[in-house]
Structure formats: C-alpha cells, structure tokens
mmCIF file of C-alpha atoms in Angstrom:
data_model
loop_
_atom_site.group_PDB
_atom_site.id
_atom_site.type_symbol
_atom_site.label_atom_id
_atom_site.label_comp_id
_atom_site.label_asym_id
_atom_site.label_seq_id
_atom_site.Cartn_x
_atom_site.Cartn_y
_atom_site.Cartn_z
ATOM 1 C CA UNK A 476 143.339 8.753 20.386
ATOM 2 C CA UNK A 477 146.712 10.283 21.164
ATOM 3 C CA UNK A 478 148.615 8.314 24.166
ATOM 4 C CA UNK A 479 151.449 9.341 25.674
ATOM 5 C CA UNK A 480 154.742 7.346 26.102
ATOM 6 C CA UNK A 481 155.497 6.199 29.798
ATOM 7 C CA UNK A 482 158.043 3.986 30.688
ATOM 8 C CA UNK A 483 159.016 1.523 31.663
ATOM 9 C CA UNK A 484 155.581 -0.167 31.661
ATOM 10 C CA UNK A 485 156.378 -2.478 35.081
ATOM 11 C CA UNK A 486 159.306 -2.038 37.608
ATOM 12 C CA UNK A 487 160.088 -4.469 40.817
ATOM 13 C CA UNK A 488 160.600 -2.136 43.614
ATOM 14 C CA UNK A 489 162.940 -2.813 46.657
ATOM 15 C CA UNK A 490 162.168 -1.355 50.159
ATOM 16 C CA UNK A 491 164.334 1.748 50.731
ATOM 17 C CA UNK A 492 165.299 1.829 46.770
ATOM 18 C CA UNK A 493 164.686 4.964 44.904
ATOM 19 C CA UNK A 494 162.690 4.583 41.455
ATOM 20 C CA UNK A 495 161.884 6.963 38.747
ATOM 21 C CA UNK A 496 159.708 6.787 35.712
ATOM 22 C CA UNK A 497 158.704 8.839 32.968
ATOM 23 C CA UNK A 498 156.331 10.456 30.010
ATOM 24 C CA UNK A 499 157.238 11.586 26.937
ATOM 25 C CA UNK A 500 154.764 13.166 24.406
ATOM 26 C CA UNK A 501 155.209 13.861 20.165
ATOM 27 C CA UNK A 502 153.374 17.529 21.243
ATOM 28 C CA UNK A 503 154.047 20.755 23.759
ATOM 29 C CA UNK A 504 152.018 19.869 27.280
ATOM 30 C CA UNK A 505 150.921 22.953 29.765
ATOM 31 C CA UNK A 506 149.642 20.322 31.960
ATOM 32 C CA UNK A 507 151.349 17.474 33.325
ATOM 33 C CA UNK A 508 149.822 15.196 35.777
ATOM 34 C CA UNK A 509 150.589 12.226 37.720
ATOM 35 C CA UNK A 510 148.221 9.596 39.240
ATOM 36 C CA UNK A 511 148.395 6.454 41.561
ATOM 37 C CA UNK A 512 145.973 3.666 41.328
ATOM 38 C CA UNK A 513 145.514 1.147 44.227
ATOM 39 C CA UNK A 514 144.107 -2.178 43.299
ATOM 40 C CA UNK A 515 140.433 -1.779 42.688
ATOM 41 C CA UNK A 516 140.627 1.759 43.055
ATOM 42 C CA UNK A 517 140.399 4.656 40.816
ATOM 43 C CA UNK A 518 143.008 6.436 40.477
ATOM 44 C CA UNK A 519 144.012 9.583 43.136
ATOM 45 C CA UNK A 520 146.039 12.722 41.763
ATOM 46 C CA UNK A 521 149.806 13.095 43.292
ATOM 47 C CA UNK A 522 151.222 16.006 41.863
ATOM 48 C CA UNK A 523 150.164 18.517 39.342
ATOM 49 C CA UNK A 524 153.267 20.752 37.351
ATOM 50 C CA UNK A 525 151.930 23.991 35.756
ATOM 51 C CA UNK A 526 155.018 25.584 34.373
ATOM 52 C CA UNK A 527 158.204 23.979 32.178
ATOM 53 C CA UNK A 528 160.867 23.139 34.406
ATOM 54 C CA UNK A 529 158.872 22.859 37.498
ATOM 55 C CA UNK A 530 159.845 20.756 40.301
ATOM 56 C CA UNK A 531 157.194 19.863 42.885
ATOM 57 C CA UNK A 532 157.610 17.328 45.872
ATOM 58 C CA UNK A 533 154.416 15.542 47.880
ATOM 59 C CA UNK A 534 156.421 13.868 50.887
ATOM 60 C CA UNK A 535 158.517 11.007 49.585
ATOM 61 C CA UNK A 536 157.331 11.765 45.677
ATOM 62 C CA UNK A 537 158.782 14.532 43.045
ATOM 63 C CA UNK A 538 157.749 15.352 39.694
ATOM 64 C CA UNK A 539 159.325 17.619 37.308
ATOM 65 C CA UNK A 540 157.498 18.822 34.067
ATOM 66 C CA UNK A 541 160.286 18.866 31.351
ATOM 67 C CA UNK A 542 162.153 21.957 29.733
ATOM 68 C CA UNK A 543 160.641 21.165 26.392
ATOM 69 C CA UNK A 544 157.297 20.737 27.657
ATOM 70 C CA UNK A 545 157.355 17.556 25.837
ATOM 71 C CA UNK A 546 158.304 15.259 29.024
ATOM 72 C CA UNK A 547 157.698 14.790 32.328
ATOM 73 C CA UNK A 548 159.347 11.961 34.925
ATOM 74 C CA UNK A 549 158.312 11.052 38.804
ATOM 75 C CA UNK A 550 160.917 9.843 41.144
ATOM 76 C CA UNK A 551 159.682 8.091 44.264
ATOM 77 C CA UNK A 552 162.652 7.711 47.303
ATOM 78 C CA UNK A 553 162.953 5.106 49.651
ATOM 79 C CA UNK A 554 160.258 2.803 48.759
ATOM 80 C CA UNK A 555 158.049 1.058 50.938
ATOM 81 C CA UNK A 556 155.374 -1.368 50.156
ATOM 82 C CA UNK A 557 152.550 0.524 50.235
ATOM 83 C CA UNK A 558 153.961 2.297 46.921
ATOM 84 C CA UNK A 559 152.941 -0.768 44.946
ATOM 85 C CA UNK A 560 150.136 0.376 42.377
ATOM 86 C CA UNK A 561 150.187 2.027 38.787
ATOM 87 C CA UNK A 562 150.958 5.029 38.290
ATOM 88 C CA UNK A 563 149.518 7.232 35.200
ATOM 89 C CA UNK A 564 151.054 10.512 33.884
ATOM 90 C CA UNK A 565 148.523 12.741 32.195
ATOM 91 C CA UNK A 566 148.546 15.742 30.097
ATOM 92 C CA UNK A 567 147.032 18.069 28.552
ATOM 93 C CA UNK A 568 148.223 20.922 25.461
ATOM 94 C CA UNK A 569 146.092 23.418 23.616
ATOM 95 C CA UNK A 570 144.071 20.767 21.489
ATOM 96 C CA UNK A 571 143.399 18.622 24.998
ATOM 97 C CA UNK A 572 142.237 22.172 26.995
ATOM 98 C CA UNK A 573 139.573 22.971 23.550
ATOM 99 C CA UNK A 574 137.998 19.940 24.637
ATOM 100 C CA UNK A 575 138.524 20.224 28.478
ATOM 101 C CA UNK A 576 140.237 16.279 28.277
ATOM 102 C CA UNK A 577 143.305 14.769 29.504
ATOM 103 C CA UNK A 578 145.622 12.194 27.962
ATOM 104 C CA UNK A 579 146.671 9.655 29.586
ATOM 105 C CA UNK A 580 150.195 7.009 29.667
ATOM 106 C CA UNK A 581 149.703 3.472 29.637
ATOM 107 C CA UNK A 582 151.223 3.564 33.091
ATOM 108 C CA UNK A 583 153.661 1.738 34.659
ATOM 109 C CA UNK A 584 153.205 -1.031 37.509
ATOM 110 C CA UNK A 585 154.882 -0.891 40.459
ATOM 111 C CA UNK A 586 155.720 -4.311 42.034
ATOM 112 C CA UNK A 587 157.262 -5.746 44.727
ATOM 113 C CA UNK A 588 160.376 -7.544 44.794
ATOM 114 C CA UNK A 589 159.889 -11.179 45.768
ATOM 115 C CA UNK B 1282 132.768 14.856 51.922
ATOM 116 C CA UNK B 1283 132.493 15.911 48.265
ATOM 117 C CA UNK B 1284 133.659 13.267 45.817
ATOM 118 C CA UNK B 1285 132.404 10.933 42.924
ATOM 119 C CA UNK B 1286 130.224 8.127 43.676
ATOM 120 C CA UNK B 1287 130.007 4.913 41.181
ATOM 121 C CA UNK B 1288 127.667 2.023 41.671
ATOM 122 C CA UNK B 1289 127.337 -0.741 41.914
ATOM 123 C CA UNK B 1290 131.560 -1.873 43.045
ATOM 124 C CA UNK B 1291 130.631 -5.422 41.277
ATOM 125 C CA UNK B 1292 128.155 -6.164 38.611
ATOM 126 C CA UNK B 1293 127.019 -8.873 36.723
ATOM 127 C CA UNK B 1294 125.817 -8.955 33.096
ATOM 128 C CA UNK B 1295 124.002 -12.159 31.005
ATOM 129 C CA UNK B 1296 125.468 -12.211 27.166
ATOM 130 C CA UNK B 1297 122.816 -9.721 25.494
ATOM 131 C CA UNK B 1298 121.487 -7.318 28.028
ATOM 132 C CA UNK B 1299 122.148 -4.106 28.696
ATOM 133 C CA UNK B 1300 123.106 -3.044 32.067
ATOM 134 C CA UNK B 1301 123.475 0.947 33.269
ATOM 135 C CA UNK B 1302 126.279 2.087 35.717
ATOM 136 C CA UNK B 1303 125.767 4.903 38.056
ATOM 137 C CA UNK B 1304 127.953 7.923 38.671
ATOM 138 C CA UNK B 1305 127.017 10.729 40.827
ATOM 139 C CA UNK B 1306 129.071 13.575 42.429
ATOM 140 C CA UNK B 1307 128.675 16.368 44.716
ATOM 141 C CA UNK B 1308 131.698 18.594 43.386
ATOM 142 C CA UNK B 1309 129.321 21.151 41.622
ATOM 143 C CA UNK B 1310 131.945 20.208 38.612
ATOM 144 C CA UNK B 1311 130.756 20.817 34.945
ATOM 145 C CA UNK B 1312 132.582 18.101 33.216
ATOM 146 C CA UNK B 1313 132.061 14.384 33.568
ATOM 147 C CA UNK B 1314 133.904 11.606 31.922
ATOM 148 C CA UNK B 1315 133.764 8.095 31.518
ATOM 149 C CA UNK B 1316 137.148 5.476 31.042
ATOM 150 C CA UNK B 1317 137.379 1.943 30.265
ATOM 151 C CA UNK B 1318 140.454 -0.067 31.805
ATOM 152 C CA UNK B 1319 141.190 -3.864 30.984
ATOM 153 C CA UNK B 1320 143.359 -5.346 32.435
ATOM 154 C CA UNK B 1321 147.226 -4.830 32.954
ATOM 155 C CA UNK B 1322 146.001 -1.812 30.387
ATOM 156 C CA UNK B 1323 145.725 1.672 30.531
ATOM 157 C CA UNK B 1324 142.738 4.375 30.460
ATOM 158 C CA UNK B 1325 140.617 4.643 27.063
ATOM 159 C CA UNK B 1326 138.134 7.154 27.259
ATOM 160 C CA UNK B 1327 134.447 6.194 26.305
ATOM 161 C CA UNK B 1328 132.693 9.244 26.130
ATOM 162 C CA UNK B 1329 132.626 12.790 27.804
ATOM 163 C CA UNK B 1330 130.080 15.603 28.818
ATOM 164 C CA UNK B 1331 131.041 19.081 29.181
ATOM 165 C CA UNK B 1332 128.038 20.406 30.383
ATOM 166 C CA UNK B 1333 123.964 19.118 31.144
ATOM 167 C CA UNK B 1334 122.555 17.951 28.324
ATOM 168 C CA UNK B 1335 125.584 17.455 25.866
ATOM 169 C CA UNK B 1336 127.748 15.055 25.545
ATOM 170 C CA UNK B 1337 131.097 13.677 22.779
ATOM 171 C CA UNK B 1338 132.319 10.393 22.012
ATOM 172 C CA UNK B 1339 135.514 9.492 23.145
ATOM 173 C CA UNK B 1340 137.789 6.917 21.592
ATOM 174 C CA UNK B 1341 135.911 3.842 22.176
ATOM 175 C CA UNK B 1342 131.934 4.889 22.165
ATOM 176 C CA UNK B 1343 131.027 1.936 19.805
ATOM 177 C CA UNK B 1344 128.344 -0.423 22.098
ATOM 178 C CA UNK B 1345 127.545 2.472 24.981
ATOM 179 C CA UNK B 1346 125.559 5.095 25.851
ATOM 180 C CA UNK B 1347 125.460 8.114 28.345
ATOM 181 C CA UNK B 1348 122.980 10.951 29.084
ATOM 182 C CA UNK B 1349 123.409 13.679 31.184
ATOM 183 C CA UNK B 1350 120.403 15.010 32.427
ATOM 184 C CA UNK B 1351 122.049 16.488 35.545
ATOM 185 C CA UNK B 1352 124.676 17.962 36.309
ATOM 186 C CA UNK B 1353 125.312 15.342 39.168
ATOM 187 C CA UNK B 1354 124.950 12.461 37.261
ATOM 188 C CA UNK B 1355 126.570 11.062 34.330
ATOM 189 C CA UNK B 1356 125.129 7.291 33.569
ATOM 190 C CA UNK B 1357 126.278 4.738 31.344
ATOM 191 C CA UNK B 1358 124.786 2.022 29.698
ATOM 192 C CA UNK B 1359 126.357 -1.101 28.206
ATOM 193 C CA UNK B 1360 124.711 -2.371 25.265
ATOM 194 C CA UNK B 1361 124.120 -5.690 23.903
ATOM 195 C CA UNK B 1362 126.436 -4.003 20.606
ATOM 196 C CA UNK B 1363 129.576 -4.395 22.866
ATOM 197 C CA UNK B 1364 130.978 -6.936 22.005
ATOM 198 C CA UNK B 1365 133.510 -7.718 24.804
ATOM 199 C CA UNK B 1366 132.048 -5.140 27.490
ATOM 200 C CA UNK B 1367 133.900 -6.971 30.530
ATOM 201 C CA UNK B 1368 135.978 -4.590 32.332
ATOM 202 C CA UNK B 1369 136.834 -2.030 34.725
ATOM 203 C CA UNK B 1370 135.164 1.363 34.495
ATOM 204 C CA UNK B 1371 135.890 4.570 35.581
ATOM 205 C CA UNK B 1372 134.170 7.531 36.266
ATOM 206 C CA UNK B 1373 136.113 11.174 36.372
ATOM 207 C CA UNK B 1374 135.030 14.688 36.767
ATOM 208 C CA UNK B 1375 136.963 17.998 36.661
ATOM 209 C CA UNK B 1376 136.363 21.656 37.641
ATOM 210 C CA UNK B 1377 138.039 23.279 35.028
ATOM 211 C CA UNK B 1378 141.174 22.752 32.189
ATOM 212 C CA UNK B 1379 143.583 23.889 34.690
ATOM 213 C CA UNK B 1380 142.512 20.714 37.245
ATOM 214 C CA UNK B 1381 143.109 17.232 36.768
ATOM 215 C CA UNK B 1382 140.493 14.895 37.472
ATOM 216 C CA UNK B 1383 138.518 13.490 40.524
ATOM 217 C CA UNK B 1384 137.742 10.102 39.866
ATOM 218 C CA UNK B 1385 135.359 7.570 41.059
ATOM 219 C CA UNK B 1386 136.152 4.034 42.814
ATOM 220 C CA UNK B 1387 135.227 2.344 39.907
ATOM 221 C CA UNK B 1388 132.701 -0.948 38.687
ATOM 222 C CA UNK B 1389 134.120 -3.951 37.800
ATOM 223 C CA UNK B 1390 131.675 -5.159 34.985
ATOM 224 C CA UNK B 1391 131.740 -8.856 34.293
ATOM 225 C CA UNK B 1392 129.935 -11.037 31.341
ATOM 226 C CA UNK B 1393 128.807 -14.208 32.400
#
C-alpha cells in the first residue's frame, strides 16, 4: 500500500530545543493528520489540518498542511522529555476517503539526548 | 469514558495455534480497523470493516482473520498461516472520513 514520506525517521531532542519534522506525499491530501505514540501505547491524535495552508497550534505543538496539499510538517518548541515518542503523520485524498482509510508515515522517533 | 478497548495488553502464542485478540468500543463508530507494528516500524494495515457484517483486506491479510458481528467489536485471529505473527497490534476506529482515528492501547503478541 501507498506510504507516505516522513522524515527524518529518528531525531535526538535537547530540552528547550525546537524540532520540526515532516510528510510528503506523490498525491493531493484533504486530510492531514498527526499522531504521538508513547511506548506501549497506541497512538493519540495531536492535530488535525482540514484546509491547504492551514496552521493549527495544540499548546507547545503546530502543524501546517502544505500549499500543494502534497506536504505537511509539525514543529514542536521547547522540548521537554516527556515529548519522547513517535510521531505518525497521516492522510487521507479522494481514493483514501472511497474507502474511509488513512495512510500512514513511517514516523519518526523522538529521542533524548544522552 | 468512551474509547477502544483491546485485550489482552500481553499474550502468549505456542508455534501453530491460533490465538484471537479482542477489540471492543463504545464510540457508536461504524468503521473498525486493525494495524500491525514491528518494531522500530511503522503502521501496516491488516484488514478493515466499514460496517457489521463486512469487512476488506488491508495490505497484509495473509495468515489472519476478522469478523464483525457487532458493531462494537471487531476480533482478530492469528492463524497458524502467519508465519512470523510476533508483534504489536493495533486496533483503530473512526466516526466518519472527515475524523482521524481513535485507537486502542494495543497487544503485544509474542511466539514462543
């Protein structure tokens, strides 16, 4: 199945640092989506973008969904340690909503700095 | 508090049996889903069920099974045919194509 592009695929975080990471897909998204995934956990919904060019915030986390509707990045500011998981981007376009699916990155993993 | 429930957290399975994991959820959603995640890997989709009583294979149905009898429950079954069936799964359901997902805490399956 079709997978979208997310990069980079592992980043060391520093406490206070801000990071940023990103999706890129070969098609035109409506949907863009991005998850966190704790350790043993499934993973919980962050932010949802609706419309190209949106910019939405949840507290220290903001996601745009790309002008070309082919893209999508999340930025996290000052990091703290609890931000350590994986995060997934998902999306969906026309052929994704006719079957009522998302698809998913490979996500990237969020690490501490030793 | 509504939400998706998956058990067993651990299980357990001897080379050549089958073994069933539970998913139930009380978000009166019509679609259910099912994901496999190894390790240090991402989210492949096993197979899918739009409404009671139908259900689509997703990318990597070889060596499962699902039914969906209700619309609260969406169980899966891991089949001696699977060849290498340890790993994480996931459960999801959604509400509609313009939500995302609500997904379960997951079972760790192992093969010993």
């Amino acid at each position: 199945g079709q997978q979208l592009n997310q990069s980079p695929q592992s980043m060391f975080i520093q406490e206070g640092e801000d990071v940023s990471m990103n999706c890129t897909s070969s098609s035109i998204f409506n949907t863009w989506l991005w998850y966190k995934q704790d350790p043993g956990e499934g993973p919980v919904l962050l932010i949802a973008l609706y419309k190209a060019g949106e910019l939405t915030s949840n507290g220290r986390l903001t996601a745009q969904f790309g002008i070309t509707r082919k893209d999508s990045f999340l930025n996290i500011s000052a990091s703290i340690p609890s931000d350590v998981g994986i995060y997934f981007c998902a999306g969906q376009g026309s052929r994704e909503a006719a079957g009522n699916k998302l698809t998913f990155g490979g996500g990237t993993r969020v690490l501490v700095k030793p | 508090d509504g939400g998706i429930t998956q058990s067993p957290k651990y299980l357990f399975r001897k080379e050549g049996q089958n073994v069933t994991l539970s998913c139930e959820q009380n978000l009166n959603h019509d679609a259910m889903y099912w994901y496999r995640q190894d390790p240090g890997q991402g989210l492949r989709l096993i197979y899918y069920s739009q409404i009671v009583n139908d259900f689509q294979k997703g990318d990597i149905a070889e060596g499962y099974s699902v039914s969906r009898e209700k619309k609260e429950s969406f169980p899966l079954t891991v089949t001696s045919a699977q060849k290498n069936p340890t790993a994480f799964y996931l459960c999801a359901a959604r509400g509609g194509v313009f939500n995302g997902y609500t997904f379960g805490s997951g079972t760790r399956l192992t093969v010993v």
